[in-house]
PDB file of C-alpha atoms in Angstrom:
ATOM      1  CA  GLY E   1     -98.638 -40.315 -32.539  1.00  0.00           C
ATOM      2  CA  GLU E   2    -101.156 -37.410 -33.384  1.00  0.00           C
ATOM      3  CA  ASN E   3    -105.247 -38.843 -31.700  1.00  0.00           C
ATOM      4  CA  VAL E   4    -108.698 -36.490 -32.083  1.00  0.00           C
ATOM      5  CA  GLU E   5    -111.348 -37.025 -31.060  1.00  0.00           C
ATOM      6  CA  GLN E   6    -115.060 -35.666 -31.300  1.00  0.00           C
ATOM      7  CA  HIS E   7    -117.924 -34.968 -29.456  1.00  0.00           C
ATOM      8  CA  PRO E   8    -120.691 -35.548 -29.624  1.00  0.00           C
ATOM      9  CA  SER E   9    -120.894 -37.943 -32.957  1.00  0.00           C
ATOM     10  CA  THR E  10    -124.362 -36.024 -34.241  1.00  0.00           C
ATOM     11  CA  LEU E  11    -126.226 -33.622 -32.561  1.00  0.00           C
ATOM     12  CA  SER E  12    -129.851 -32.069 -33.494  1.00  0.00           C
ATOM     13  CA  VAL E  13    -130.676 -28.143 -32.964  1.00  0.00           C
ATOM     14  CA  GLN E  14    -133.361 -26.313 -33.449  1.00  0.00           C
ATOM     15  CA  GLU E  15    -133.671 -23.832 -36.687  1.00  0.00           C
ATOM     16  CA  GLY E  16    -132.269 -20.720 -35.502  1.00  0.00           C
ATOM     17  CA  ASP E  17    -130.718 -22.436 -32.274  1.00  0.00           C
ATOM     18  CA  SER E  18    -126.828 -22.545 -31.235  1.00  0.00           C
ATOM     19  CA  ALA E  19    -124.308 -25.503 -32.128  1.00  0.00           C
ATOM     20  CA  VAL E  20    -120.774 -26.413 -30.634  1.00  0.00           C
ATOM     21  CA  ILE E  21    -118.527 -30.206 -31.082  1.00  0.00           C
ATOM     22  CA  LYS E  22    -115.884 -30.239 -29.089  1.00  0.00           C
ATOM     23  CA  CYS E  23    -112.500 -30.966 -30.617  1.00  0.00           C
ATOM     24  CA  THR E  24    -109.371 -32.515 -28.705  1.00  0.00           C
ATOM     25  CA  TYR E  25    -105.986 -33.219 -29.808  1.00  0.00           C
ATOM     26  CA  SER E  26    -102.902 -35.362 -28.186  1.00  0.00           C
ATOM     27  CA  ASP E  27     -99.643 -34.125 -29.734  1.00  0.00           C
ATOM     28  CA  SER E  28     -99.029 -30.736 -28.727  1.00  0.00           C
ATOM     29  CA  ALA E  29     -95.945 -29.810 -31.639  1.00  0.00           C
ATOM     30  CA  SER E  30     -99.577 -29.883 -33.603  1.00  0.00           C
ATOM     31  CA  ASN E  31    -100.193 -26.184 -34.332  1.00  0.00           C
ATOM     32  CA  TYR E  32    -102.962 -25.513 -37.195  1.00  0.00           C
ATOM     33  CA  PHE E  33    -106.894 -26.618 -37.244  1.00  0.00           C
ATOM     34  CA  PRO E  34    -109.302 -27.592 -40.103  1.00  0.00           C
ATOM     35  CA  TRP E  35    -112.176 -27.402 -39.182  1.00  0.00           C
ATOM     36  CA  TYR E  36    -114.879 -29.276 -42.871  1.00  0.00           C
ATOM     37  CA  LYS E  37    -118.030 -29.035 -44.076  1.00  0.00           C
ATOM     38  CA  GLN E  38    -119.371 -32.425 -45.778  1.00  0.00           C
ATOM     39  CA  GLU E  39    -122.208 -32.904 -47.280  1.00  0.00           C
ATOM     40  CA  LEU E  40    -124.029 -35.926 -48.315  1.00  0.00           C
ATOM     41  CA  GLY E  41    -122.104 -37.395 -51.299  1.00  0.00           C
ATOM     42  CA  LYS E  42    -119.811 -34.452 -51.497  1.00  0.00           C
ATOM     43  CA  GLY E  43    -115.810 -34.354 -50.253  1.00  0.00           C
ATOM     44  CA  PRO E  44    -115.737 -32.584 -47.501  1.00  0.00           C
ATOM     45  CA  GLN E  45    -114.808 -28.841 -47.102  1.00  0.00           C
ATOM     46  CA  LEU E  46    -113.300 -26.520 -45.874  1.00  0.00           C
ATOM     47  CA  ILE E  47    -115.523 -24.056 -43.315  1.00  0.00           C
ATOM     48  CA  ILE E  48    -112.685 -22.156 -40.967  1.00  0.00           C
ATOM     49  CA  ASP E  49    -109.646 -23.002 -39.792  1.00  0.00           C
ATOM     50  CA  ILE E  50    -106.762 -21.858 -36.829  1.00  0.00           C
ATOM     51  CA  ARG E  51    -104.015 -21.633 -36.228  1.00  0.00           C
ATOM     52  CA  SER E  52    -102.059 -21.376 -32.162  1.00  0.00           C
ATOM     53  CA  ASN E  53    -101.462 -18.537 -31.718  1.00  0.00           C
ATOM     54  CA  VAL E  54    -104.891 -16.786 -31.816  1.00  0.00           C
ATOM     55  CA  GLY E  55    -107.183 -17.980 -28.782  1.00  0.00           C
ATOM     56  CA  GLU E  56    -110.077 -17.577 -31.459  1.00  0.00           C
ATOM     57  CA  LYS E  57    -111.538 -16.720 -35.352  1.00  0.00           C
ATOM     58  CA  LYS E  58    -115.163 -15.851 -35.795  1.00  0.00           C
ATOM     59  CA  ASP E  59    -116.760 -16.018 -40.063  1.00  0.00           C
ATOM     60  CA  GLN E  60    -119.935 -14.381 -39.833  1.00  0.00           C
ATOM     61  CA  ARG E  61    -122.142 -17.298 -37.795  1.00  0.00           C
ATOM     62  CA  ILE E  62    -119.027 -19.051 -37.218  1.00  0.00           C
ATOM     63  CA  ALA E  63    -116.447 -19.088 -34.957  1.00  0.00           C
ATOM     64  CA  VAL E  64    -113.750 -21.570 -33.637  1.00  0.00           C
ATOM     65  CA  THR E  65    -112.217 -21.285 -30.361  1.00  0.00           C
ATOM     66  CA  LEU E  66    -108.774 -23.211 -28.788  1.00  0.00           C
ATOM     67  CA  ASN E  67    -107.441 -23.988 -25.567  1.00  0.00           C
ATOM     68  CA  LYS E  68    -103.276 -24.682 -26.427  1.00  0.00           C
ATOM     69  CA  THR E  69    -103.253 -25.183 -22.878  1.00  0.00           C
ATOM     70  CA  ALA E  70    -105.996 -28.720 -22.297  1.00  0.00           C
ATOM     71  CA  LYS E  71    -105.665 -29.501 -25.378  1.00  0.00           C
ATOM     72  CA  HIS E  72    -109.171 -28.571 -27.792  1.00  0.00           C
ATOM     73  CA  PHE E  73    -110.179 -26.648 -29.485  1.00  0.00           C
ATOM     74  CA  SER E  74    -113.932 -25.827 -30.207  1.00  0.00           C
ATOM     75  CA  LEU E  75    -116.117 -25.167 -33.881  1.00  0.00           C
ATOM     76  CA  HIS E  76    -119.424 -22.885 -32.602  1.00  0.00           C
ATOM     77  CA  ILE E  77    -122.911 -22.609 -35.327  1.00  0.00           C
ATOM     78  CA  THR E  78    -124.734 -19.745 -33.339  1.00  0.00           C
ATOM     79  CA  GLU E  79    -128.737 -19.791 -35.702  1.00  0.00           C
ATOM     80  CA  THR E  80    -128.135 -22.394 -37.652  1.00  0.00           C
ATOM     81  CA  GLN E  81    -130.170 -23.030 -40.362  1.00  0.00           C
ATOM     82  CA  PRO E  82    -131.127 -26.254 -42.512  1.00  0.00           C
ATOM     83  CA  GLU E  83    -128.293 -26.149 -44.725  1.00  0.00           C
ATOM     84  CA  ASP E  84    -126.084 -26.427 -41.653  1.00  0.00           C
ATOM     85  CA  SER E  85    -126.815 -29.775 -41.319  1.00  0.00           C
ATOM     86  CA  ALA E  86    -124.115 -31.359 -42.823  1.00  0.00           C
ATOM     87  CA  VAL E  87    -120.670 -34.030 -41.189  1.00  0.00           C
ATOM     88  CA  TYR E  88    -118.449 -31.789 -39.129  1.00  0.00           C
ATOM     89  CA  PHE E  89    -115.030 -33.338 -38.989  1.00  0.00           C
ATOM     90  CA  CYS E  90    -112.182 -31.095 -36.517  1.00  0.00           C
ATOM     91  CA  ALA E  91    -108.254 -32.293 -38.176  1.00  0.00           C
ATOM     92  CA  ALA E  92    -105.078 -31.088 -36.388  1.00  0.00           C
ATOM     93  CA  SER E  93    -101.835 -30.794 -37.810  1.00  0.00           C
ATOM     94  CA  TYR E  94     -99.186 -33.359 -37.456  1.00  0.00           C
ATOM     95  CA  GLY E  95     -95.926 -33.250 -39.365  1.00  0.00           C
ATOM     96  CA  GLN E  96     -96.449 -32.801 -43.582  1.00  0.00           C
ATOM     97  CA  ASN E  97    -100.227 -34.700 -42.987  1.00  0.00           C
ATOM     98  CA  PHE E  98    -103.354 -34.227 -40.624  1.00  0.00           C
ATOM     99  CA  VAL E  99    -105.174 -36.081 -38.451  1.00  0.00           C
ATOM    100  CA  PHE E 100    -109.193 -36.335 -38.424  1.00  0.00           C
ATOM    101  CA  GLY E 101    -111.873 -36.865 -36.246  1.00  0.00           C
ATOM    102  CA  PRO E 102    -114.171 -38.777 -36.387  1.00  0.00           C
ATOM    103  CA  GLY E 103    -117.144 -36.971 -37.137  1.00  0.00           C
ATOM    104  CA  THR E 104    -119.803 -35.354 -36.192  1.00  0.00           C
ATOM    105  CA  ARG E 105    -123.105 -35.287 -37.929  1.00  0.00           C
ATOM    106  CA  LEU E 106    -125.480 -31.854 -37.699  1.00  0.00           C
ATOM    107  CA  SER E 107    -129.482 -31.976 -38.055  1.00  0.00           C
ATOM    108  CA  VAL E 108    -130.671 -28.645 -38.035  1.00  0.00           C
ATOM    109  CA  LEU E 109    -134.959 -29.794 -37.331  1.00  0.00           C
ATOM    110  CA  PRO E 110    -137.218 -26.356 -39.523  1.00  0.00           C
TER     111      PRO E 110
ATOM    112  CA  ASN Z   1    -110.715 -24.962 -63.122  1.00  0.00           C
ATOM    113  CA  ALA Z   2    -112.518 -28.391 -62.248  1.00  0.00           C
ATOM    114  CA  GLY Z   3    -110.382 -28.506 -58.829  1.00  0.00           C
ATOM    115  CA  VAL Z   4    -110.041 -32.272 -58.010  1.00  0.00           C
ATOM    116  CA  THR Z   5    -111.611 -35.019 -59.997  1.00  0.00           C
ATOM    117  CA  GLN Z   6    -111.659 -38.369 -58.921  1.00  0.00           C
ATOM    118  CA  THR Z   7    -113.189 -41.983 -61.070  1.00  0.00           C
ATOM    119  CA  PRO Z   8    -114.939 -43.461 -61.298  1.00  0.00           C
ATOM    120  CA  LYS Z   9    -117.711 -42.359 -58.565  1.00  0.00           C
ATOM    121  CA  PHE Z  10    -119.236 -46.038 -57.915  1.00  0.00           C
ATOM    122  CA  GLN Z  11    -117.386 -49.091 -57.962  1.00  0.00           C
ATOM    123  CA  VAL Z  12    -117.784 -52.451 -56.882  1.00  0.00           C
ATOM    124  CA  LEU Z  13    -115.034 -55.728 -57.111  1.00  0.00           C
ATOM    125  CA  LYS Z  14    -114.754 -59.516 -56.092  1.00  0.00           C
ATOM    126  CA  THR Z  15    -112.212 -59.988 -53.876  1.00  0.00           C
ATOM    127  CA  GLY Z  16    -109.348 -60.767 -55.742  1.00  0.00           C
ATOM    128  CA  GLN Z  17    -109.740 -58.451 -57.788  1.00  0.00           C
ATOM    129  CA  SER Z  18    -108.025 -55.387 -59.259  1.00  0.00           C
ATOM    130  CA  MET Z  19    -108.258 -51.874 -59.780  1.00  0.00           C
ATOM    131  CA  THR Z  20    -107.140 -48.384 -59.916  1.00  0.00           C
ATOM    132  CA  LEU Z  21    -109.250 -45.083 -58.478  1.00  0.00           C
ATOM    133  CA  GLN Z  22    -107.760 -41.909 -61.140  1.00  0.00           C
ATOM    134  CA  CYS Z  23    -107.189 -38.702 -59.304  1.00  0.00           C
ATOM    135  CA  ALA Z  24    -106.419 -35.149 -61.118  1.00  0.00           C
ATOM    136  CA  GLN Z  25    -105.669 -31.838 -59.583  1.00  0.00           C
ATOM    137  CA  ASP Z  26    -105.650 -28.421 -62.635  1.00  0.00           C
ATOM    138  CA  MET Z  27    -104.132 -26.323 -59.425  1.00  0.00           C
ATOM    139  CA  ASN Z  28    -100.669 -27.140 -60.400  1.00  0.00           C
ATOM    140  CA  HIS Z  29    -100.865 -28.117 -56.110  1.00  0.00           C
ATOM    141  CA  GLU Z  30     -98.017 -29.954 -55.003  1.00  0.00           C
ATOM    142  CA  TYR Z  31     -99.341 -32.563 -51.896  1.00  0.00           C
ATOM    143  CA  MET Z  32    -101.556 -34.834 -52.598  1.00  0.00           C
ATOM    144  CA  SER Z  33    -103.059 -37.727 -51.017  1.00  0.00           C
ATOM    145  CA  TRP Z  34    -105.752 -40.194 -50.854  1.00  0.00           C
ATOM    146  CA  TYR Z  35    -108.302 -41.245 -47.622  1.00  0.00           C
ATOM    147  CA  ARG Z  36    -110.186 -43.372 -47.117  1.00  0.00           C
ATOM    148  CA  GLN Z  37    -113.583 -42.602 -44.957  1.00  0.00           C
ATOM    149  CA  ASP Z  38    -115.973 -45.842 -42.667  1.00  0.00           C
ATOM    150  CA  PRO Z  39    -117.999 -44.821 -40.476  1.00  0.00           C
ATOM    151  CA  GLY Z  40    -116.883 -43.788 -37.242  1.00  0.00           C
ATOM    152  CA  MET Z  41    -113.497 -43.380 -38.079  1.00  0.00           C
ATOM    153  CA  GLY Z  42    -113.480 -40.216 -40.456  1.00  0.00           C
ATOM    154  CA  LEU Z  43    -110.971 -39.606 -42.899  1.00  0.00           C
ATOM    155  CA  ARG Z  44    -107.512 -42.263 -42.517  1.00  0.00           C
ATOM    156  CA  LEU Z  45    -104.743 -41.324 -44.435  1.00  0.00           C
ATOM    157  CA  ILE Z  46    -103.504 -43.499 -46.783  1.00  0.00           C
ATOM    158  CA  HIS Z  47    -100.649 -42.606 -48.834  1.00  0.00           C
ATOM    159  CA  TYR Z  48     -99.584 -39.320 -49.897  1.00  0.00           C
ATOM    160  CA  SER Z  49     -97.423 -37.238 -51.955  1.00  0.00           C
ATOM    161  CA  VAL Z  50     -95.376 -33.895 -52.291  1.00  0.00           C
ATOM    162  CA  GLY Z  51     -94.331 -33.680 -55.672  1.00  0.00           C
ATOM    163  CA  ALA Z  52     -93.297 -35.505 -58.624  1.00  0.00           C
ATOM    164  CA  GLY Z  53     -91.504 -38.548 -58.272  1.00  0.00           C
ATOM    165  CA  ILE Z  54     -93.028 -38.893 -54.488  1.00  0.00           C
ATOM    166  CA  THR Z  55     -94.899 -41.398 -52.312  1.00  0.00           C
ATOM    167  CA  ASP Z  56     -95.266 -42.020 -48.819  1.00  0.00           C
ATOM    168  CA  GLN Z  57     -97.203 -44.253 -46.982  1.00  0.00           C
ATOM    169  CA  GLY Z  58     -99.800 -42.804 -44.664  1.00  0.00           C
ATOM    170  CA  GLU Z  59    -101.948 -44.471 -41.773  1.00  0.00           C
ATOM    171  CA  VAL Z  60    -102.916 -47.117 -43.382  1.00  0.00           C
ATOM    172  CA  PRO Z  61    -100.901 -47.477 -46.987  1.00  0.00           C
ATOM    173  CA  ASN Z  62    -101.747 -51.797 -46.945  1.00  0.00           C
ATOM    174  CA  GLY Z  63    -102.898 -53.413 -49.737  1.00  0.00           C
ATOM    175  CA  TYR Z  64    -102.229 -49.959 -51.584  1.00  0.00           C
ATOM    176  CA  ASN Z  65     -99.725 -48.415 -53.921  1.00  0.00           C
ATOM    177  CA  VAL Z  66     -99.728 -45.483 -55.952  1.00  0.00           C
ATOM    178  CA  SER Z  67     -97.160 -42.865 -58.392  1.00  0.00           C
ATOM    179  CA  ARG Z  68     -96.706 -39.360 -58.669  1.00  0.00           C
ATOM    180  CA  SER Z  69     -95.467 -39.335 -62.359  1.00  0.00           C
ATOM    181  CA  THR Z  70     -97.085 -36.010 -63.141  1.00  0.00           C
ATOM    182  CA  THR Z  71     -98.167 -33.477 -60.605  1.00  0.00           C
ATOM    183  CA  GLU Z  72    -101.589 -33.399 -61.634  1.00  0.00           C
ATOM    184  CA  ASP Z  73    -102.095 -37.473 -60.942  1.00  0.00           C
ATOM    185  CA  PHE Z  74    -102.490 -39.118 -58.076  1.00  0.00           C
ATOM    186  CA  PRO Z  75    -103.647 -43.541 -59.357  1.00  0.00           C
ATOM    187  CA  LEU Z  76    -104.419 -45.288 -56.657  1.00  0.00           C
ATOM    188  CA  ARG Z  77    -104.248 -48.680 -57.105  1.00  0.00           C
ATOM    189  CA  LEU Z  78    -105.910 -51.412 -55.506  1.00  0.00           C
ATOM    190  CA  LEU Z  79    -103.291 -54.749 -55.697  1.00  0.00           C
ATOM    191  CA  SER Z  80    -106.238 -58.108 -54.723  1.00  0.00           C
ATOM    192  CA  ALA Z  81    -109.047 -56.216 -53.054  1.00  0.00           C
ATOM    193  CA  ALA Z  82    -110.115 -56.810 -49.724  1.00  0.00           C
ATOM    194  CA  PRO Z  83    -114.026 -56.764 -48.518  1.00  0.00           C
ATOM    195  CA  SER Z  84    -112.084 -54.496 -45.499  1.00  0.00           C
ATOM    196  CA  GLN Z  85    -111.559 -52.488 -48.294  1.00  0.00           C
ATOM    197  CA  THR Z  86    -114.564 -51.407 -48.586  1.00  0.00           C
ATOM    198  CA  SER Z  87    -114.922 -47.813 -47.836  1.00  0.00           C
ATOM    199  CA  VAL Z  88    -115.435 -44.686 -49.735  1.00  0.00           C
ATOM    200  CA  TYR Z  89    -112.024 -43.109 -51.145  1.00  0.00           C
ATOM    201  CA  PHE Z  90    -111.486 -39.112 -51.185  1.00  0.00           C
ATOM    202  CA  CYS Z  91    -108.539 -37.497 -53.113  1.00  0.00           C
ATOM    203  CA  ALA Z  92    -107.244 -34.431 -51.795  1.00  0.00           C
ATOM    204  CA  SER Z  93    -104.004 -31.906 -52.839  1.00  0.00           C
ATOM    205  CA  SER Z  94    -103.123 -28.626 -51.396  1.00  0.00           C
ATOM    206  CA  TYR Z  95    -100.654 -26.054 -52.732  1.00  0.00           C
ATOM    207  CA  SER Z  96     -97.997 -27.437 -50.466  1.00  0.00           C
ATOM    208  CA  ILE Z  97     -97.272 -30.033 -47.625  1.00  0.00           C
ATOM    209  CA  SER Z  98     -99.323 -29.316 -44.119  1.00  0.00           C
ATOM    210  CA  GLY Z  99     -99.539 -26.336 -42.334  1.00  0.00           C
ATOM    211  CA  PRO Z 100    -100.896 -23.161 -41.299  1.00  0.00           C
ATOM    212  CA  GLY Z 101    -103.677 -22.081 -43.878  1.00  0.00           C
ATOM    213  CA  ASN Z 102    -102.864 -24.616 -46.855  1.00  0.00           C
ATOM    214  CA  THR Z 103    -105.850 -25.077 -47.124  1.00  0.00           C
ATOM    215  CA  ILE Z 104    -106.511 -29.274 -48.475  1.00  0.00           C
ATOM    216  CA  TYR Z 105    -109.128 -29.630 -51.290  1.00  0.00           C
ATOM    217  CA  PHE Z 106    -110.952 -32.884 -52.218  1.00  0.00           C
ATOM    218  CA  GLY Z 107    -112.956 -34.468 -54.463  1.00  0.00           C
ATOM    219  CA  GLU Z 108    -115.938 -35.908 -54.872  1.00  0.00           C
ATOM    220  CA  GLY Z 109    -115.175 -39.341 -53.441  1.00  0.00           C
ATOM    221  CA  SER Z 110    -115.321 -42.603 -55.157  1.00  0.00           C
ATOM    222  CA  TRP Z 111    -117.587 -45.422 -53.780  1.00  0.00           C
ATOM    223  CA  LEU Z 112    -115.703 -48.830 -53.501  1.00  0.00           C
ATOM    224  CA  THR Z 113    -117.372 -52.281 -52.913  1.00  0.00           C
ATOM    225  CA  VAL Z 114    -115.996 -55.445 -52.983  1.00  0.00           C
ATOM    226  CA  VAL Z 115    -117.997 -58.755 -52.373  1.00  0.00           C
TER     227      VAL Z 115
END
């Protein structure tokens, strides 16, 4: 089955710096890769996604890149702000469902 | 439009007790699912449903039952609670089965402790 790895598990950056979270997947049939942000005490919320026929997608300060050959995709957050502090999950489509990575706790230090 | 609503938010159970986590969505979504979230393990799929009357097992179904009698509701039943079921549970829904562009909406979570 599909296996999704995510690194790092924790990440601390200074406000204004960039943050990068990387995920790898194992099933070459996966064709859709969403990223979720989970704030403390809340459910995960979709922040950006990418389809397998696209190499990069950007939405304001957030971007995602996909390398199908290497089976990895990354989340890039620029000009980080304190409100970016949260747990971030990557996911890969697998059949009728998704497989999620273990999560990255991002802390943006003022 | 409340989205995905889960109840209860917090629950403490004794080993061997049974209980039902309720989930309702008001977006007319066909696809609903239950996940559990444990530290360092991400979100793991317990059961899912692609429409009323249709359910299927996910990655970690043992100890849980589900039913889908209406489009709106998807309750999760713990048959005989065990300490290993201590976790945070999330209900989720989407318009259709997973795939490109099909956003999954999560509920706020239910914190369950089994003692």
